[in-house]
XYZ file of C-alpha atoms in Angstrom:
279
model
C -4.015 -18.398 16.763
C -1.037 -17.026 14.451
C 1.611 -19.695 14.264
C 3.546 -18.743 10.984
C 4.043 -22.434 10.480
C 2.225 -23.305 7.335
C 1.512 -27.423 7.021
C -1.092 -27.280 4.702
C 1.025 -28.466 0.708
C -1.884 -25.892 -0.967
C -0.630 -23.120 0.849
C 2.698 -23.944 1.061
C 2.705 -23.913 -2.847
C 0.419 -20.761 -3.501
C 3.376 -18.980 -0.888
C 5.920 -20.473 -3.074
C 3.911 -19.006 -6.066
C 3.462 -15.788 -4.553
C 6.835 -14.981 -3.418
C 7.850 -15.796 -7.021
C 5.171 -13.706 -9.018
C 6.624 -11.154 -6.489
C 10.263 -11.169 -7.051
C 9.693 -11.532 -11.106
C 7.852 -8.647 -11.203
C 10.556 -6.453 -9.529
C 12.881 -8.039 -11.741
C 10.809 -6.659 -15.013
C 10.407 -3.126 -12.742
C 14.315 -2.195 -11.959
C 14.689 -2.937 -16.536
C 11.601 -0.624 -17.260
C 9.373 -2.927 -17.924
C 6.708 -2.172 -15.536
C 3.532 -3.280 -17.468
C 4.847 -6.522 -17.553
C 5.557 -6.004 -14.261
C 2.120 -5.002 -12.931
C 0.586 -7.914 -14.893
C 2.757 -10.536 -12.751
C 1.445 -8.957 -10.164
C -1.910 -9.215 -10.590
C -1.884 -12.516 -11.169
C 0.539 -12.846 -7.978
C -2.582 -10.102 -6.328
C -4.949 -13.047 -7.006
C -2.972 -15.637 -4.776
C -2.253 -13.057 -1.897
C -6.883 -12.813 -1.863
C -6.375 -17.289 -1.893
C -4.270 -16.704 0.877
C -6.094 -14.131 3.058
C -8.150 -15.823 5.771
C -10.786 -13.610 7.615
C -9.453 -13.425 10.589
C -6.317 -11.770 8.811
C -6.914 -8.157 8.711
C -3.795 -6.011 8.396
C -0.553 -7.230 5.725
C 1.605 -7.441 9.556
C -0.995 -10.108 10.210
C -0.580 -11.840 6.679
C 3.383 -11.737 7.123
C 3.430 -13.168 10.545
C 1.125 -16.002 9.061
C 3.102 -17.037 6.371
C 6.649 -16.285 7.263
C 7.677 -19.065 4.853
C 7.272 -16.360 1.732
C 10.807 -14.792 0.630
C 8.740 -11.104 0.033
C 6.801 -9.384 2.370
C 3.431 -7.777 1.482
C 3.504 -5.371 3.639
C 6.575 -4.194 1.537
C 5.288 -4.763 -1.594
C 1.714 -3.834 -1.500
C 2.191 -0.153 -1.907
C 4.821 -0.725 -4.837
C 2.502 -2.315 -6.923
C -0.062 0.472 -6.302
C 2.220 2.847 -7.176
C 3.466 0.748 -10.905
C 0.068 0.229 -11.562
C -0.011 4.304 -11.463
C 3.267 4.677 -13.610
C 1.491 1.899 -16.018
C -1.403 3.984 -16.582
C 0.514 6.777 -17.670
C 0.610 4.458 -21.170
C -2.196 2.605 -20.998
C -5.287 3.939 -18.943
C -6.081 0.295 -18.535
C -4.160 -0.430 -15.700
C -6.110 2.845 -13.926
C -8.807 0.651 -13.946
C -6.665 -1.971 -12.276
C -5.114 0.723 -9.616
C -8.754 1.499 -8.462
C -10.186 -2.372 -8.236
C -6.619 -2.886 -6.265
C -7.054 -0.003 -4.124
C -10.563 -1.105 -3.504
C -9.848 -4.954 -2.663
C -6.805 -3.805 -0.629
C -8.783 -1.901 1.797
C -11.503 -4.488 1.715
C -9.496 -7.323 2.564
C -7.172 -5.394 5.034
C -9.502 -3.429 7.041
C -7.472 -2.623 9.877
C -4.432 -1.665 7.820
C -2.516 0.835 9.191
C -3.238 4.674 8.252
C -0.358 5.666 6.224
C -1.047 2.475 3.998
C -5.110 3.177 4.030
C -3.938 6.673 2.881
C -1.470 6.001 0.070
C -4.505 3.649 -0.997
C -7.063 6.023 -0.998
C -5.106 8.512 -2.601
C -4.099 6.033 -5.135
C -8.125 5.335 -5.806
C -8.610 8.948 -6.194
C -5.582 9.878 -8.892
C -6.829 7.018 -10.849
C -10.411 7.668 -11.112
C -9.298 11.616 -11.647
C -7.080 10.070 -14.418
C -10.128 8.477 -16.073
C -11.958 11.162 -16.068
C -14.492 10.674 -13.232
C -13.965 13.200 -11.407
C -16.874 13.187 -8.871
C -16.075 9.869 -8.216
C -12.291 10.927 -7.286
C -13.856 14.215 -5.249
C -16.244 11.577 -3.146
C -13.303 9.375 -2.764
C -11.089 12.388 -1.345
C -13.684 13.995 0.637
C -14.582 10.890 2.241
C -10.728 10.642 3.323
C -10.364 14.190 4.901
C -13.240 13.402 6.932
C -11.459 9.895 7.872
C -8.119 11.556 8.063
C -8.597 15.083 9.059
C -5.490 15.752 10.469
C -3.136 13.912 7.853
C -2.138 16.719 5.361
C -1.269 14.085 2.219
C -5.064 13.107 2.345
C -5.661 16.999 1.348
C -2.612 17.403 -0.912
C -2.983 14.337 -2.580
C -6.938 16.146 -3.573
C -5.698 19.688 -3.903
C -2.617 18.741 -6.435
C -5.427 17.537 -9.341
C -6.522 20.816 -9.515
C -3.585 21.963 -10.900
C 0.087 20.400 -10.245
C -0.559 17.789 -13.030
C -0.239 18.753 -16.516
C -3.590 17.575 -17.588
C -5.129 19.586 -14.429
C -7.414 22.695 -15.611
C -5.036 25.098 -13.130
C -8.567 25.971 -10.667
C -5.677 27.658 -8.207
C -8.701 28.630 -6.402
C -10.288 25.357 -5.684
C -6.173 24.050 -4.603
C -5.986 26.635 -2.077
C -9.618 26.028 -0.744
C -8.485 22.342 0.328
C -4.625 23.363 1.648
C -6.101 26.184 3.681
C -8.948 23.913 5.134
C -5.716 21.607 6.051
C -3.996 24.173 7.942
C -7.194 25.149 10.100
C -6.541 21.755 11.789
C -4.344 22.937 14.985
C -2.850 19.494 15.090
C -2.232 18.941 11.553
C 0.284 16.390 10.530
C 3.467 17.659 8.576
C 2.226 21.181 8.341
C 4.938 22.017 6.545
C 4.283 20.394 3.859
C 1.439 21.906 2.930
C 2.713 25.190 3.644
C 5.781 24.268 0.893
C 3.113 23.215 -1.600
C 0.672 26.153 -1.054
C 4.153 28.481 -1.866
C 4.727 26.526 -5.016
C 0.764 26.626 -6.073
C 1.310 30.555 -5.165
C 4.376 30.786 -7.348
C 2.854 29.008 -10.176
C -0.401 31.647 -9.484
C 1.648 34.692 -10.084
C 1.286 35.597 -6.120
C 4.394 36.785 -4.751
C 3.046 38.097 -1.468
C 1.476 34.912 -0.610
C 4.100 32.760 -1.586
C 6.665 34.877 0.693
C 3.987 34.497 3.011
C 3.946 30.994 3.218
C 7.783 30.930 2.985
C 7.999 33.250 5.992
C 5.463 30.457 7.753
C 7.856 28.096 7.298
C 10.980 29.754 9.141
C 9.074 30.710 11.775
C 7.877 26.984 12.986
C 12.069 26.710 12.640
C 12.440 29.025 14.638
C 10.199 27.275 17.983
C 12.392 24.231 19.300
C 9.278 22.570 20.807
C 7.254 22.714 16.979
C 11.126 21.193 15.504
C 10.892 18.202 17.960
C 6.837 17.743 17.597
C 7.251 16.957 13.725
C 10.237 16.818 13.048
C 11.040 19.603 10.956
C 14.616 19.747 8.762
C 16.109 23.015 8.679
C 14.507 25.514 6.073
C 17.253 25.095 3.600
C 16.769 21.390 3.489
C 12.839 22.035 3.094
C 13.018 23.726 0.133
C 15.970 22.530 -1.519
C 17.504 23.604 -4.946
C 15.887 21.647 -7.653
C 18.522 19.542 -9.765
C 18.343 19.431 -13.545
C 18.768 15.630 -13.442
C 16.949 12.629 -11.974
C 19.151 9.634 -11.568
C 17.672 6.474 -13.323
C 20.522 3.952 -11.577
C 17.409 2.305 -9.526
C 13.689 2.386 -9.687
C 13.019 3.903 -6.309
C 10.192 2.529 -3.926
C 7.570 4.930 -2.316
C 9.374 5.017 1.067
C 13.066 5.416 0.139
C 14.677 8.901 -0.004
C 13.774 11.119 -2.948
C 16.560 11.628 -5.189
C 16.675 15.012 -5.423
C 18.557 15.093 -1.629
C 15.728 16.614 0.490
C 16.036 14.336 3.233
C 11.885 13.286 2.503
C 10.767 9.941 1.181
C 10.103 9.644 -1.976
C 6.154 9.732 -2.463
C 6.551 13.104 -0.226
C 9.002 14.806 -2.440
C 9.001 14.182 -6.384
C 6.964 11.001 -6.736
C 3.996 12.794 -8.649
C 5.587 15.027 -10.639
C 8.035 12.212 -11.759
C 4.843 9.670 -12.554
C 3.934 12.784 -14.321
C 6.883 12.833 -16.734
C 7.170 9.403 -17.375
């Protein structure tokens, strides 16, 4: 039975621990620092597995458990997949580290909720890409699609190594194959997303028509109320926004917060990857 009352002095000190490791690490992440950062949190990574009991399954679960911690892991688990990915950009190292993370998480939290089992997945995936295996990172995003068929990040997340990063080989072909197998699935999640990505991939391609095409795709789900309400769609001008020159550094922003550039999405939907990208 969850309580949240901890009486046990061992736990009570590893939360104590935890919630520290935690906070320092943000500390090191809003001054740059971030492979400082992802090394406190690995070592903070190890007490959250001391602390996991089998009967807690999801980070909700863990939370509720130990309310005593000043950080919640539910908040900070996908920040610290997402550093380790920014920390790898330096030292491929701490790809290793994303993919053994990404792997534990979903071990230890097996009924995690499936925006969180996605982000991790995905995360798995760019970092084995990133170190070169690649079959391992196709198995990895295959086996997602077929978990997730209707999510279109799992298939955007696989289509943009083909050819959105800089080190991708440009297969345009193989990009399309997997965003057009997304948007045969008539109850696709955030269709337009992929329909916004497929235009840039087509612009990018040298492929006016089928750029306008997908352009014209978008407007016309505007255009039916009952699609707008269903998922939510912005106006067009808002989904494709103009692209500013400048990305404010005043904060180091977390997966779900807005993106910066003023679309309206969260971050890890708008310019996360191309800004991990930069860095």
């Amino acid at each position: 039975m969850t309580t949240g009352v901890v009486r046990d002095s061992s736990q009570r000190g590893l939360c104590r621990q935890l919630g520290i490791r935690i906070a320092k690490g943000r500390w090191l992440v809003l001054r740059g620092q971030v492979a400082p950062a992802c090394d406190e949190w690995l070592r903070a990574w190890e007490v959250v597995k001391q602390l996991t009991a089998p009967d807690i399954r999801d980070t909700e679960e863990f939370d509720r458990r130990y309310r005593i911690l000043s950080q919640r892991v539910s908040d900070w688990c996908q920040d610290f997949e997402m550093e380790l990915g920014n920390a790898g950009l330096d030292n491929p190292l701490y790809y290793e580290q994303r993919v053994r993370y990404a792997r534990e998480f979903i071990a230890l939290f097996p009924d995690e909720n499936a925006l969180v089992y996605l982000n991790m997945r995905r995360a798995e995936g760019e970092a084995l890409w990133a170190l070169g295996h690649r079959a391992e990172a196709e198995a990895v995003y295959r086996a997602l699609v077929e978990r997730l068929p209707d999510e279109a990040w799992a298939y955007i997340g696989w289509a943009d190594r083909y050819w959105l990063m800089q080190s991708s080989s440009h297969e345009y072909e193989a990009a399309e194959a997997i965003m057009r197998r997304a948007l045969e699935r008539p109850k696709l999640q955030e269709r337009p997303d992929v329909l916004e990505r497929l235009a840039d991939l087509y612009g990018e391609w040298g492929k006016p028509a089928e750029r306008a095409s997908m352009l014209e795709q978008i407007e016309a789900l505007q255009a039916r109320p009952e699609l707008r309400r269903a998922i939510d769609l912005p106006p067009v001008f808002d989904i494709l926004p103009p692209e500013p020159t400048v990305e404010p550094v005043a904060r180091k922003l977390g997966r779900n917060d807005p993106c910066w550039c003023g679309s309206g999405k969260k971050y890890k939907r708008c310019h996360l990857d191309s800004d991990q990208q930069r860095r």
